[in-house]
Coordinates of C-alpha atoms and ligand atoms in Angstrom, one line a residue:
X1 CA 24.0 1.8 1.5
X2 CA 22.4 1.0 5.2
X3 CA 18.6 1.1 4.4
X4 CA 15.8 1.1 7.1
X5 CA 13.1 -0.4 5.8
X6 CA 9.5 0.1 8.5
X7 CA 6.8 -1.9 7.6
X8 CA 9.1 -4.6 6.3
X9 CA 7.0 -7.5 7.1
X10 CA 4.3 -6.4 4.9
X11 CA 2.9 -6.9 1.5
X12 CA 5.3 -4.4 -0.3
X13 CA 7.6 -4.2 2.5
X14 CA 8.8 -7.4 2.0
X15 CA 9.7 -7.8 -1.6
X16 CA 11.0 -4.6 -1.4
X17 CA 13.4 -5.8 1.6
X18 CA 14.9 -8.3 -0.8
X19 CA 14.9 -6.5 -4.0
X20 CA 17.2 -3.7 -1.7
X21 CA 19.0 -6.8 -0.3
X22 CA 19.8 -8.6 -3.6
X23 CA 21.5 -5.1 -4.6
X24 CA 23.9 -5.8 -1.9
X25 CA 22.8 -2.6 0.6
X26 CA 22.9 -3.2 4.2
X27 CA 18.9 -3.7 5.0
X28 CA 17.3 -3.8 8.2
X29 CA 13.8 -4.7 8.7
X30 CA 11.2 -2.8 11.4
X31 CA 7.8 -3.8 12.0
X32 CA 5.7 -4.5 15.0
X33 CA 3.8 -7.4 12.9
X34 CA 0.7 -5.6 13.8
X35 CA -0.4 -7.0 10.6
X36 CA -0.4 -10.5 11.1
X37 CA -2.2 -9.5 14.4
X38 CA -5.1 -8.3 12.5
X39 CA -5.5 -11.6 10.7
X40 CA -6.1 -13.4 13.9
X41 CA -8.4 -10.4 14.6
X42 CA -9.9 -10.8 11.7
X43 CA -9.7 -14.8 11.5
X44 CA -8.0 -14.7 8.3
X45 CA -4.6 -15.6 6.8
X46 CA -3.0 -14.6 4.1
X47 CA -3.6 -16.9 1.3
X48 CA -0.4 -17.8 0.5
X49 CA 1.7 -19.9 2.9
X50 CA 3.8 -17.1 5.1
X51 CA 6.4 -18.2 7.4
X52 CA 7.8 -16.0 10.2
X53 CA 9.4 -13.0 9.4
X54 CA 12.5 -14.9 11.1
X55 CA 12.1 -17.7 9.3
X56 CA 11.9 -15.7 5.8
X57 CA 15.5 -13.9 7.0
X58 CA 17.0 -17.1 7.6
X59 CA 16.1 -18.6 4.5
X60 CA 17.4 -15.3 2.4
X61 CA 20.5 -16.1 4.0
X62 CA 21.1 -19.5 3.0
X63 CA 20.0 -19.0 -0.3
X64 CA 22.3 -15.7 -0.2
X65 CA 25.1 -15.6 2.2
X66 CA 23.2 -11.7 2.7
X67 CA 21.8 -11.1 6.4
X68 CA 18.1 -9.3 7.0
X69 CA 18.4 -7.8 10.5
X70 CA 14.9 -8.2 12.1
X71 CA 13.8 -5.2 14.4
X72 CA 10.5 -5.6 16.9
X73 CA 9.5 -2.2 17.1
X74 CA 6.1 -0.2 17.1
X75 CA 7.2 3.3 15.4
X76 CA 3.8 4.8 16.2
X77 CA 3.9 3.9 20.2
X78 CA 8.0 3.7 21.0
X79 CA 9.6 7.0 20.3
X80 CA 12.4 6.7 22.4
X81 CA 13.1 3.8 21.4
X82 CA 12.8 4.1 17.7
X83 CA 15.1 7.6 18.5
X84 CA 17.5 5.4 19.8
X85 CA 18.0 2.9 17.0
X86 CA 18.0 5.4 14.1
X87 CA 20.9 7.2 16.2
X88 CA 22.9 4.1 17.0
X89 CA 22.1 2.8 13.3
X90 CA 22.8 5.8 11.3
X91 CA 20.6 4.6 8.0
X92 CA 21.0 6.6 4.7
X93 CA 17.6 5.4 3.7
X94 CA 14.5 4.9 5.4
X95 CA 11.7 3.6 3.9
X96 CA 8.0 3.8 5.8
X97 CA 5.5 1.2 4.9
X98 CA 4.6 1.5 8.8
X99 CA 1.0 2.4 8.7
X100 CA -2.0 0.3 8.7
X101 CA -3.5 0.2 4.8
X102 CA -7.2 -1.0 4.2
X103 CA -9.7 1.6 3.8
X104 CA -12.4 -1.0 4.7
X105 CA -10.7 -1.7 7.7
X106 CA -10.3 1.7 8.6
X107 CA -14.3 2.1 8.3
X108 CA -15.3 -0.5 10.1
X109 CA -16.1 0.7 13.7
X110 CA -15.3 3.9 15.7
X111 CA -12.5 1.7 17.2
X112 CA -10.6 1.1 13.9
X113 CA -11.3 4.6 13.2
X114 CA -9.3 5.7 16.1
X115 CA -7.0 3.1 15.7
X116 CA -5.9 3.7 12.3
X117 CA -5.7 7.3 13.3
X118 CA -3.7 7.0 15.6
X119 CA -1.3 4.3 14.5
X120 CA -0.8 6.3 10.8
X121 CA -0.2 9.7 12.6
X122 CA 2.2 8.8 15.4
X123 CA 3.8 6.7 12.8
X124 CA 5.0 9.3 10.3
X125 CA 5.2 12.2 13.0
X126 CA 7.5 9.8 15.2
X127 CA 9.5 9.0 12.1
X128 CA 9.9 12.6 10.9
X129 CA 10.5 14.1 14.5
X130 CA 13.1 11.1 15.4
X131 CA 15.1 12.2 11.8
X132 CA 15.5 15.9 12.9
X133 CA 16.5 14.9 16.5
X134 CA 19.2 12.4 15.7
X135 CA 20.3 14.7 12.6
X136 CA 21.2 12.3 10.2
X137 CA 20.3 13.2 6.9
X138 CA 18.6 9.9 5.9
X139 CA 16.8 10.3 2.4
X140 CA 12.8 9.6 3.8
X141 CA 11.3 7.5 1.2
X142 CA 7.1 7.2 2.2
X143 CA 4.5 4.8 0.0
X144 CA 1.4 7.2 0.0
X145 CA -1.6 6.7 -2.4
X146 CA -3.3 7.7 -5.5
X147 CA -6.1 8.2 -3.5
X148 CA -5.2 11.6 -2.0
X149 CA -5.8 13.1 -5.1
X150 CA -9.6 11.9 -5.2
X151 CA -11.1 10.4 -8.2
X152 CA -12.8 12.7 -9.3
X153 CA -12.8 13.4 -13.1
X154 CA -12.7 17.2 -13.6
X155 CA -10.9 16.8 -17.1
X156 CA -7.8 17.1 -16.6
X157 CA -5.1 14.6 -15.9
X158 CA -3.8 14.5 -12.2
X159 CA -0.2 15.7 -12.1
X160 CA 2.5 14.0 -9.7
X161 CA 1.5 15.6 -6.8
X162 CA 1.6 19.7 -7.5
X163 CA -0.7 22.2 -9.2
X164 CA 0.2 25.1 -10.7
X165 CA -2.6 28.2 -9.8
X166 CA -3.1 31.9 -10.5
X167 CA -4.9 33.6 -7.6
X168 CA -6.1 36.9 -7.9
X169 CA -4.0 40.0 -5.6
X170 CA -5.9 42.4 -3.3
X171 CA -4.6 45.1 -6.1
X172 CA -6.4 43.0 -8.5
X173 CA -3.4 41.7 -10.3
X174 CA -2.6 38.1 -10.9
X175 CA 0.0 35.4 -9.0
X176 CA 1.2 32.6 -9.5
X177 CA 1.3 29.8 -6.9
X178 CA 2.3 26.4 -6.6
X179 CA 0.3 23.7 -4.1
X180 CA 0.0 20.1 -3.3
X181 CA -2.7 19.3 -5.1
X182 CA -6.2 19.6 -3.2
X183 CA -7.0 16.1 -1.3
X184 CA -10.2 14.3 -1.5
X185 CA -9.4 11.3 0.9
X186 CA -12.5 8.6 0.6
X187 CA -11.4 6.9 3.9
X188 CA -10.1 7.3 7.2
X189 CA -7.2 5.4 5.9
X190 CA -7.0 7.9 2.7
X191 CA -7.5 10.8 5.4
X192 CA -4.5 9.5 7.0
X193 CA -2.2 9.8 3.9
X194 CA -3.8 13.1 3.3
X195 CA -2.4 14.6 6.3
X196 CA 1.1 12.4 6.0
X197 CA 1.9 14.8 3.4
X198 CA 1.4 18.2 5.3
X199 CA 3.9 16.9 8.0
X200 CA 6.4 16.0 5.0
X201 CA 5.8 19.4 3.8
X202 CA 6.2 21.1 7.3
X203 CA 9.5 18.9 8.0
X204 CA 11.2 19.6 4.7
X205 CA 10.6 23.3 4.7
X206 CA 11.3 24.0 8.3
X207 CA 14.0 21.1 8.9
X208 CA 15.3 20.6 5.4
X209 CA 14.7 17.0 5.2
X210 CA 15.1 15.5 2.0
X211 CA 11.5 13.6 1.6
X212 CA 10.1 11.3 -1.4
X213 CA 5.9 10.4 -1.2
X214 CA 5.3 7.6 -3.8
X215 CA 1.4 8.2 -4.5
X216 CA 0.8 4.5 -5.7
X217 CA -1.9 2.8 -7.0
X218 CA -3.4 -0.2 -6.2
X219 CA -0.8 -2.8 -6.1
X220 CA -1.3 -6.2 -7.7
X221 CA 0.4 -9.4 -8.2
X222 CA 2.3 -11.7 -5.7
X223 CA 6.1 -12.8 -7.3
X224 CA 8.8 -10.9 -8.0
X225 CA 12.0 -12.0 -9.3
X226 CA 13.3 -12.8 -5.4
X227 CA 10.3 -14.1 -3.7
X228 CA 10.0 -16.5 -6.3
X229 CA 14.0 -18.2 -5.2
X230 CA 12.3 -20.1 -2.6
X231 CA 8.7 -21.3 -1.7
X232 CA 9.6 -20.0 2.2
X233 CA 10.1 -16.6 1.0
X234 CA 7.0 -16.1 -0.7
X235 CA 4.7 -12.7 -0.9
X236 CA 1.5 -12.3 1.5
X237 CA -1.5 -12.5 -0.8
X238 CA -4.5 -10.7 1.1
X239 CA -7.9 -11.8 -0.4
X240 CA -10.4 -10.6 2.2
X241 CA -13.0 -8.2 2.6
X242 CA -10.9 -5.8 4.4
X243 CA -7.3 -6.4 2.8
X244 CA -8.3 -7.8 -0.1
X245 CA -7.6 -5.2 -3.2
X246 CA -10.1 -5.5 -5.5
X247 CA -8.2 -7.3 -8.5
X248 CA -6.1 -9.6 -6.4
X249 CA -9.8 -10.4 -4.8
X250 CA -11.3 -11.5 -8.7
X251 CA -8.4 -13.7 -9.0
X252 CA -9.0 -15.6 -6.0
X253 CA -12.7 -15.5 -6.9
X254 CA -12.3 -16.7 -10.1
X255 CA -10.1 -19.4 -8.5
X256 CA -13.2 -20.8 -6.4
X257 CA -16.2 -20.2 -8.3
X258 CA -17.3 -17.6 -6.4
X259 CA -18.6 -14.4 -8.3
X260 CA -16.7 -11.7 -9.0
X261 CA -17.7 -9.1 -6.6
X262 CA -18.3 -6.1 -8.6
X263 CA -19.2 -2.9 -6.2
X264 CA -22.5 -1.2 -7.9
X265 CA -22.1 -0.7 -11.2
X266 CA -18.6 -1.3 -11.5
X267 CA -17.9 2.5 -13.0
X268 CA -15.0 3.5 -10.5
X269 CA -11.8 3.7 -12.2
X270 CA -8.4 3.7 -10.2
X271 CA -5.0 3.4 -11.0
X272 CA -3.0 0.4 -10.5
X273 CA 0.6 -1.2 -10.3
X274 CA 2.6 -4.7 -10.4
X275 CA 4.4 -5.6 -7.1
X276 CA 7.3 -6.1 -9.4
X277 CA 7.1 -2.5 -10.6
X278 CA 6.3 -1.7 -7.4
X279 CA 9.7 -2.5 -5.9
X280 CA 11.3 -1.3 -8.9
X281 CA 9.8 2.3 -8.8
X282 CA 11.2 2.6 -4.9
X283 CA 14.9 1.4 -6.2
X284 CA 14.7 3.8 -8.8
X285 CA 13.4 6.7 -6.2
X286 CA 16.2 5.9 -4.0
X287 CA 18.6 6.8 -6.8
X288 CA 16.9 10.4 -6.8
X289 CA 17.1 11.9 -3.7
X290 CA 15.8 15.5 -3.2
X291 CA 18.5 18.0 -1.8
X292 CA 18.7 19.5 2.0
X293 CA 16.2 22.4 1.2
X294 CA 13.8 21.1 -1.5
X295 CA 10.3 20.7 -1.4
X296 CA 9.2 17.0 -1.1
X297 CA 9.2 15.2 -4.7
X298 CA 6.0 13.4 -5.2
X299 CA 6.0 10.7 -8.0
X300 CA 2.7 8.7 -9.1
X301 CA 3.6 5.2 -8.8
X302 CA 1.2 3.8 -10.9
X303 CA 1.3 2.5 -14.7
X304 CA -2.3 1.8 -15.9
X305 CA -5.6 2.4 -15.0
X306 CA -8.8 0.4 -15.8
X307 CA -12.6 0.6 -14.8
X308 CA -13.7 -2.2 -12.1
X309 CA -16.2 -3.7 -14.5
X310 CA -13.7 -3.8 -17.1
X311 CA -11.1 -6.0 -15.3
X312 CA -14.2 -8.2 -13.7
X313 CA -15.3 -9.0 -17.9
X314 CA -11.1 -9.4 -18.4
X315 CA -11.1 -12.0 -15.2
X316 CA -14.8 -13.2 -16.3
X317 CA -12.8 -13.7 -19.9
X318 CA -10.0 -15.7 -18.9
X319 CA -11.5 -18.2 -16.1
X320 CA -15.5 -17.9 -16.8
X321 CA -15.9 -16.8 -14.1
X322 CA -19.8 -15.2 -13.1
X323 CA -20.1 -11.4 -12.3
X324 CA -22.5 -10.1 -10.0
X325 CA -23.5 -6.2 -8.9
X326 CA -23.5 -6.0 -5.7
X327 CA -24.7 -2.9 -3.5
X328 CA -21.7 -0.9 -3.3
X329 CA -20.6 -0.7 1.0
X330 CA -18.4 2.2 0.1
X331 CA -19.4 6.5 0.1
X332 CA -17.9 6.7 -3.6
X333 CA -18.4 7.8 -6.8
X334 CA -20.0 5.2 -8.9
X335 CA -18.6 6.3 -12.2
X336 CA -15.3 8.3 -12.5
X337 CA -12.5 8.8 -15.6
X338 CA -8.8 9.0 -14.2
X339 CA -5.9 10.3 -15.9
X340 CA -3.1 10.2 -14.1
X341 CA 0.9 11.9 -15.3
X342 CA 3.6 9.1 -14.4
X343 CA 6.3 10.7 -16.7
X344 CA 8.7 10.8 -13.8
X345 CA 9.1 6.7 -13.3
X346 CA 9.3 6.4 -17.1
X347 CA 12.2 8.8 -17.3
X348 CA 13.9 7.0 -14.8
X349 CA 13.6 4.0 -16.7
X350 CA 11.2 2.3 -15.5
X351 CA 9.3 -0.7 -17.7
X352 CA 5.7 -1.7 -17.0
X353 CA 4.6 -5.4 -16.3
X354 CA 1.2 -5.1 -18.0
X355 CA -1.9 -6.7 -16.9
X356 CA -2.3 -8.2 -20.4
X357 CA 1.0 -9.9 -19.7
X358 CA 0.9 -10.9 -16.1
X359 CA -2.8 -12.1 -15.1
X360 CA -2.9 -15.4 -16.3
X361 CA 0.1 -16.3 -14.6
X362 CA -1.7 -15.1 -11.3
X363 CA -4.4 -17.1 -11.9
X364 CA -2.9 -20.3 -12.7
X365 CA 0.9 -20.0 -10.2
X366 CA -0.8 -18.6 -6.9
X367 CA -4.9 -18.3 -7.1
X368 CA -5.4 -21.7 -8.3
X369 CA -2.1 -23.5 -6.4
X370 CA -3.7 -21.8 -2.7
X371 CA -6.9 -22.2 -3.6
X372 CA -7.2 -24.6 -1.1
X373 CA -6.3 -22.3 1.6
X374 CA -9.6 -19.7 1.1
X375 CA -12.0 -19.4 3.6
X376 CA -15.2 -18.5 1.7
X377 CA -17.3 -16.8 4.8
X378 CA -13.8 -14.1 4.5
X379 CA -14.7 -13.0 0.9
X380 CA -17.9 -10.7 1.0
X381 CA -16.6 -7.2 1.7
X382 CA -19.1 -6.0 5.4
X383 CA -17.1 -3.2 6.1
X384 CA -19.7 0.0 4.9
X385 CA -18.9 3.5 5.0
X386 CA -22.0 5.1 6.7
X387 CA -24.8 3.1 8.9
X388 CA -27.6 3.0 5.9
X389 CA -24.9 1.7 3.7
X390 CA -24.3 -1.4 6.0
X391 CA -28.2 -2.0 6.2
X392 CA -27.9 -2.7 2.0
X393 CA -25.1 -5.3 2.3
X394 CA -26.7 -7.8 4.3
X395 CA -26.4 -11.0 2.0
X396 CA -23.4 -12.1 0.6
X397 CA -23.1 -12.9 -3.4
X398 CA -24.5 -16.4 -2.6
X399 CA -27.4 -15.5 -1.0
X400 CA -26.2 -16.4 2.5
X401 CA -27.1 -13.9 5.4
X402 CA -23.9 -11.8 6.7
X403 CA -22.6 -11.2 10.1
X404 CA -23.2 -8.1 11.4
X405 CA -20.6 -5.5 11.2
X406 CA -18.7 -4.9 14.6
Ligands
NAD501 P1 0.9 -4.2 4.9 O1 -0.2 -4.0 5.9 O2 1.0 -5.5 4.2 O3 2.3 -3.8 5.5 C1 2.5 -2.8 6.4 C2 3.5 -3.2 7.5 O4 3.7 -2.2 8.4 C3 3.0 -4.5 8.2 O5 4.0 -5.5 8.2 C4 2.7 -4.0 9.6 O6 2.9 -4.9 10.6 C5 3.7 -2.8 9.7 N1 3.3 -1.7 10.7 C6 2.1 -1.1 10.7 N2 2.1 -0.2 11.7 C7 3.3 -0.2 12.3 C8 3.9 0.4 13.4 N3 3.2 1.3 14.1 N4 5.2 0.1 13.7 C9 5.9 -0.8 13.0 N5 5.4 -1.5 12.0 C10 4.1 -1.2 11.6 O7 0.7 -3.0 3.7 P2 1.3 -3.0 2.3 O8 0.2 -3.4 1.3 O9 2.6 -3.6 2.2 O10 1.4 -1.4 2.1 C11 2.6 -0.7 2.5 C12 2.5 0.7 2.3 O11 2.2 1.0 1.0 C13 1.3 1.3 3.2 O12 1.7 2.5 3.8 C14 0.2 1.5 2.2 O13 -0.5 2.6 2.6 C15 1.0 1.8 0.9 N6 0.2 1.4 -0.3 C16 -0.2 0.1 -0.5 C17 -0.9 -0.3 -1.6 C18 -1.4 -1.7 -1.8 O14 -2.1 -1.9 -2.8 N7 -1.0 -2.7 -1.0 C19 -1.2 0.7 -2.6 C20 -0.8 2.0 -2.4 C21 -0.1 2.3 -1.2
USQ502 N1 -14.1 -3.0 -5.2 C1 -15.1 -3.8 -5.8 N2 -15.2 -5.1 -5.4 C2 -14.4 -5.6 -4.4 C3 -13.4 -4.8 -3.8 C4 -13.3 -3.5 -4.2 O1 -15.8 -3.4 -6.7 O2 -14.6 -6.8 -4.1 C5 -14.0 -1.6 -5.6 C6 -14.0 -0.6 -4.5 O3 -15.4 -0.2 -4.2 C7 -13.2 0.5 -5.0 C8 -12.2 -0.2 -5.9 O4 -12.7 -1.5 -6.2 O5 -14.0 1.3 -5.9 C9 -10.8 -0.3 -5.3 O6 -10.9 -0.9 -4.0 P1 -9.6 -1.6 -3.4 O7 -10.0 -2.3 -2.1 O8 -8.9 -2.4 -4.4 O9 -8.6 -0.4 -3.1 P2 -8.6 0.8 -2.0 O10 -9.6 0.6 -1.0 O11 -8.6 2.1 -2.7 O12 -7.1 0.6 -1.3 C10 -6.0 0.0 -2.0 C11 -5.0 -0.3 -0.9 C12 -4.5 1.1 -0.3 C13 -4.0 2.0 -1.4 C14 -5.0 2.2 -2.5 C15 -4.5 2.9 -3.7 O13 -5.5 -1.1 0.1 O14 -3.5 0.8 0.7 O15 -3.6 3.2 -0.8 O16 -5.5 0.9 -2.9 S1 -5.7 3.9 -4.5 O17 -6.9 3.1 -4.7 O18 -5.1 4.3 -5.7 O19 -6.0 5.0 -3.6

């Protein structure tokens, strides 16, 4: 198959590129590299060594004989010309990763507000206007998040992406209705994900695209089977404030002595996912394709969750590392249970790479081995969600005063 694959460059994008590659599809890789701008904004790098995305293509196909084709595009600000390239290219997959990711970073300032805003929107809209234009019939594969749903705990385990309700009639009878689940976005960046899916709804009622929305967890881990064929074609590893997911963040913690930066009392639970698995679950969603005419299928990509005190004692267990409480820069709940239905992954076949199996490897293959690379004054997380939160994160874990947040 000819596979588009936006947001190529990234985190998931790029494993994901060579996973599709390795099973011998045609892949072609869009990104404006907008990301690795925002680590010279942010004067951090990633912490494992990343070469060009050029360079990474070139290596594959040495290693492979199989081409990458590299695209320069912005999706959210180039209409035309993305128009253009699906028309000329013809893909029978696309695959959007194009969208910036970090809720911190989306919090930060009124300007990465707006920016995040407007980059996520014009993104997906572009994407799903372009696909009815050039009439293709592509099979739209989007990474959305768990964090749509909320966290909230009400009792009940989430399902993968639909609720069933009974509203009552004006006759006072009974009917039964099925809706996307109510959203709860905790972030800009959440809000953004939130409102991707009611322009995949619109688009694949009104135009009959055919539409998958991967609600994923938090994704962990650097290898998979490919990246690991060469050092050149390693994974980016963010361990920032902003980037930084919270259990890729102990690891490198652990990895330096630094504490292990637990947000107030450690009581938020979210769901989370291997990059292996990660890749896996979009190979396997590929293979699934709605019809012309059905209503977008939503699968939780996620296969565990844990509390965020739990994995810091688990981390704290392994390396010894020290774990501190810090005053918690986010608007969230401090304590919250999630149960979360995933039945339509393991159907598929899918096979989940455990915590319990992977983390010491993480700690000892990539923490430790790029340790060397960490920038310490990058770690404490000084993006808050409301003024008075910022005014309570004002020292970092060791003490030191923080910049100022702008
Ligand atoms: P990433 O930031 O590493 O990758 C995103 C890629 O998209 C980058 O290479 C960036 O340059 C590119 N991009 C952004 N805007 C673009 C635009 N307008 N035009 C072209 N390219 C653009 O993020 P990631 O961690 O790989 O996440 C990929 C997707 O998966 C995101 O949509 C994210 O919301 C979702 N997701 C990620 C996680 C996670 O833990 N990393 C969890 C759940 C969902
Ligand atoms: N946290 C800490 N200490 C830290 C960093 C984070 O306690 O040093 C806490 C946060 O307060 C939060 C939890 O850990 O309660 C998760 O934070 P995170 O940064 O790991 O994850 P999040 O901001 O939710 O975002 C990440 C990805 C995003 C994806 C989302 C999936 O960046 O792209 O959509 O995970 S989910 O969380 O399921 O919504």
């Amino acid at each position: 198959m000819k596979i588009a694959i936006f947001g190529g460059d990234g985190f998931v994008g790029w494993p994901t590129t060579l996973h599709l590659s390795d099973q011998g599809h045609e892949v072609h890789v869009i990104d404006n590299l907008s990301r690795r701008w925002i680590d010279t904004e942010l004067g951090v790098q990633s912490l494992t060594p990343m070469d060009s995305i050029q360079e990474r293509c070139r290596i594959w196909h040495d290693l492979t004989g199989r081409r990458i084709n590299f695209h320069l595009l912005d999706i959210a600000k180039e209409y035309e010309r993305l128009k253009v390239w699906l028309g000329e290219q013809k893909p029978d997959v696309v695959i959007h990763f194009a969208e910036q990711r970090a809720a911190p970073y989306s919090m930060k300032t009124d300007r990465h507000k707006v920016y995040t805003v407007d980059n996520n929107m014009n993104a997906t809209h572009n994407l799903l206007a372009a696909l009815v234009e050039t009439d293709i019939d592509a099979h739209l594969i989007h990474l959305g998040t768990m964090g749509v749903y909320g966290y909230s705990s009400v009792g009940a385990a989430i399902p993968e992406g639909y609720l069933d309700v009974t509203v009552e009639t004006l006759d006072g009878g009974r009917a039964q209705q099925e809706i996307l689940y109510p959203t709860k976005p905790g972030s800009v960046y959440h809000m953004t994900k939130s409102m991707d899916q009611i322009l995949f709804q619109f688009y694949a009622q009104n135009d009959g695209l055919r539409i998958t929305d991967l609600h994923q967890g938090i994704v962990w881990g650097t290898h998979t089977e490919q990246t690991r064929r060469h050092e050149q074609l390693i994974n980016r590893f963010d361990y920032d404030g902003d980037y930084g997911t919270v259990l890729n963040r102990f690891l490198i913690q652990a990895a330096i002595g630094y504490p292990l930066t637990v947000h107030g009392s450690g009581g938020q639970t979210r769901a989370f996912i291997h990059i292996q698995d990660s890749v896996r679950c979009i190979a396997l969603a590929m293979g699934d394709a709605p019809q012309a005419g059905e209503r977008v299928r939503i699968f939780n990509q996620m296969t565990e969750t844990h509390r965020v005190r739990d994995l810091a004692a688990m981390i704290s267990g392994l390396t010894g590392a020290e774990v501190v409480n810090l005053p918690n820069p986010r608007k969230e709940a401090a304590e919250n249970d999630l149960v979360v239905r995933n039945a339509q992954f393991l159907e598929l076949g899918l096979d989940p790479t455990t915590l319990a199996e992977g983390l010491l490897e993480e700690v000892v293959d990539v923490a430790r081995k790029y340790a060397y690379r960490i920038d310490r004054t990058r770690v404490p997380a000084v993006s808050a969600w409301t003024r008075a939160l910022g005014q309570k994160v004002e020292r970092d874990p060791e003490g030191k005063k923080l910049r100022s947040v702008s």
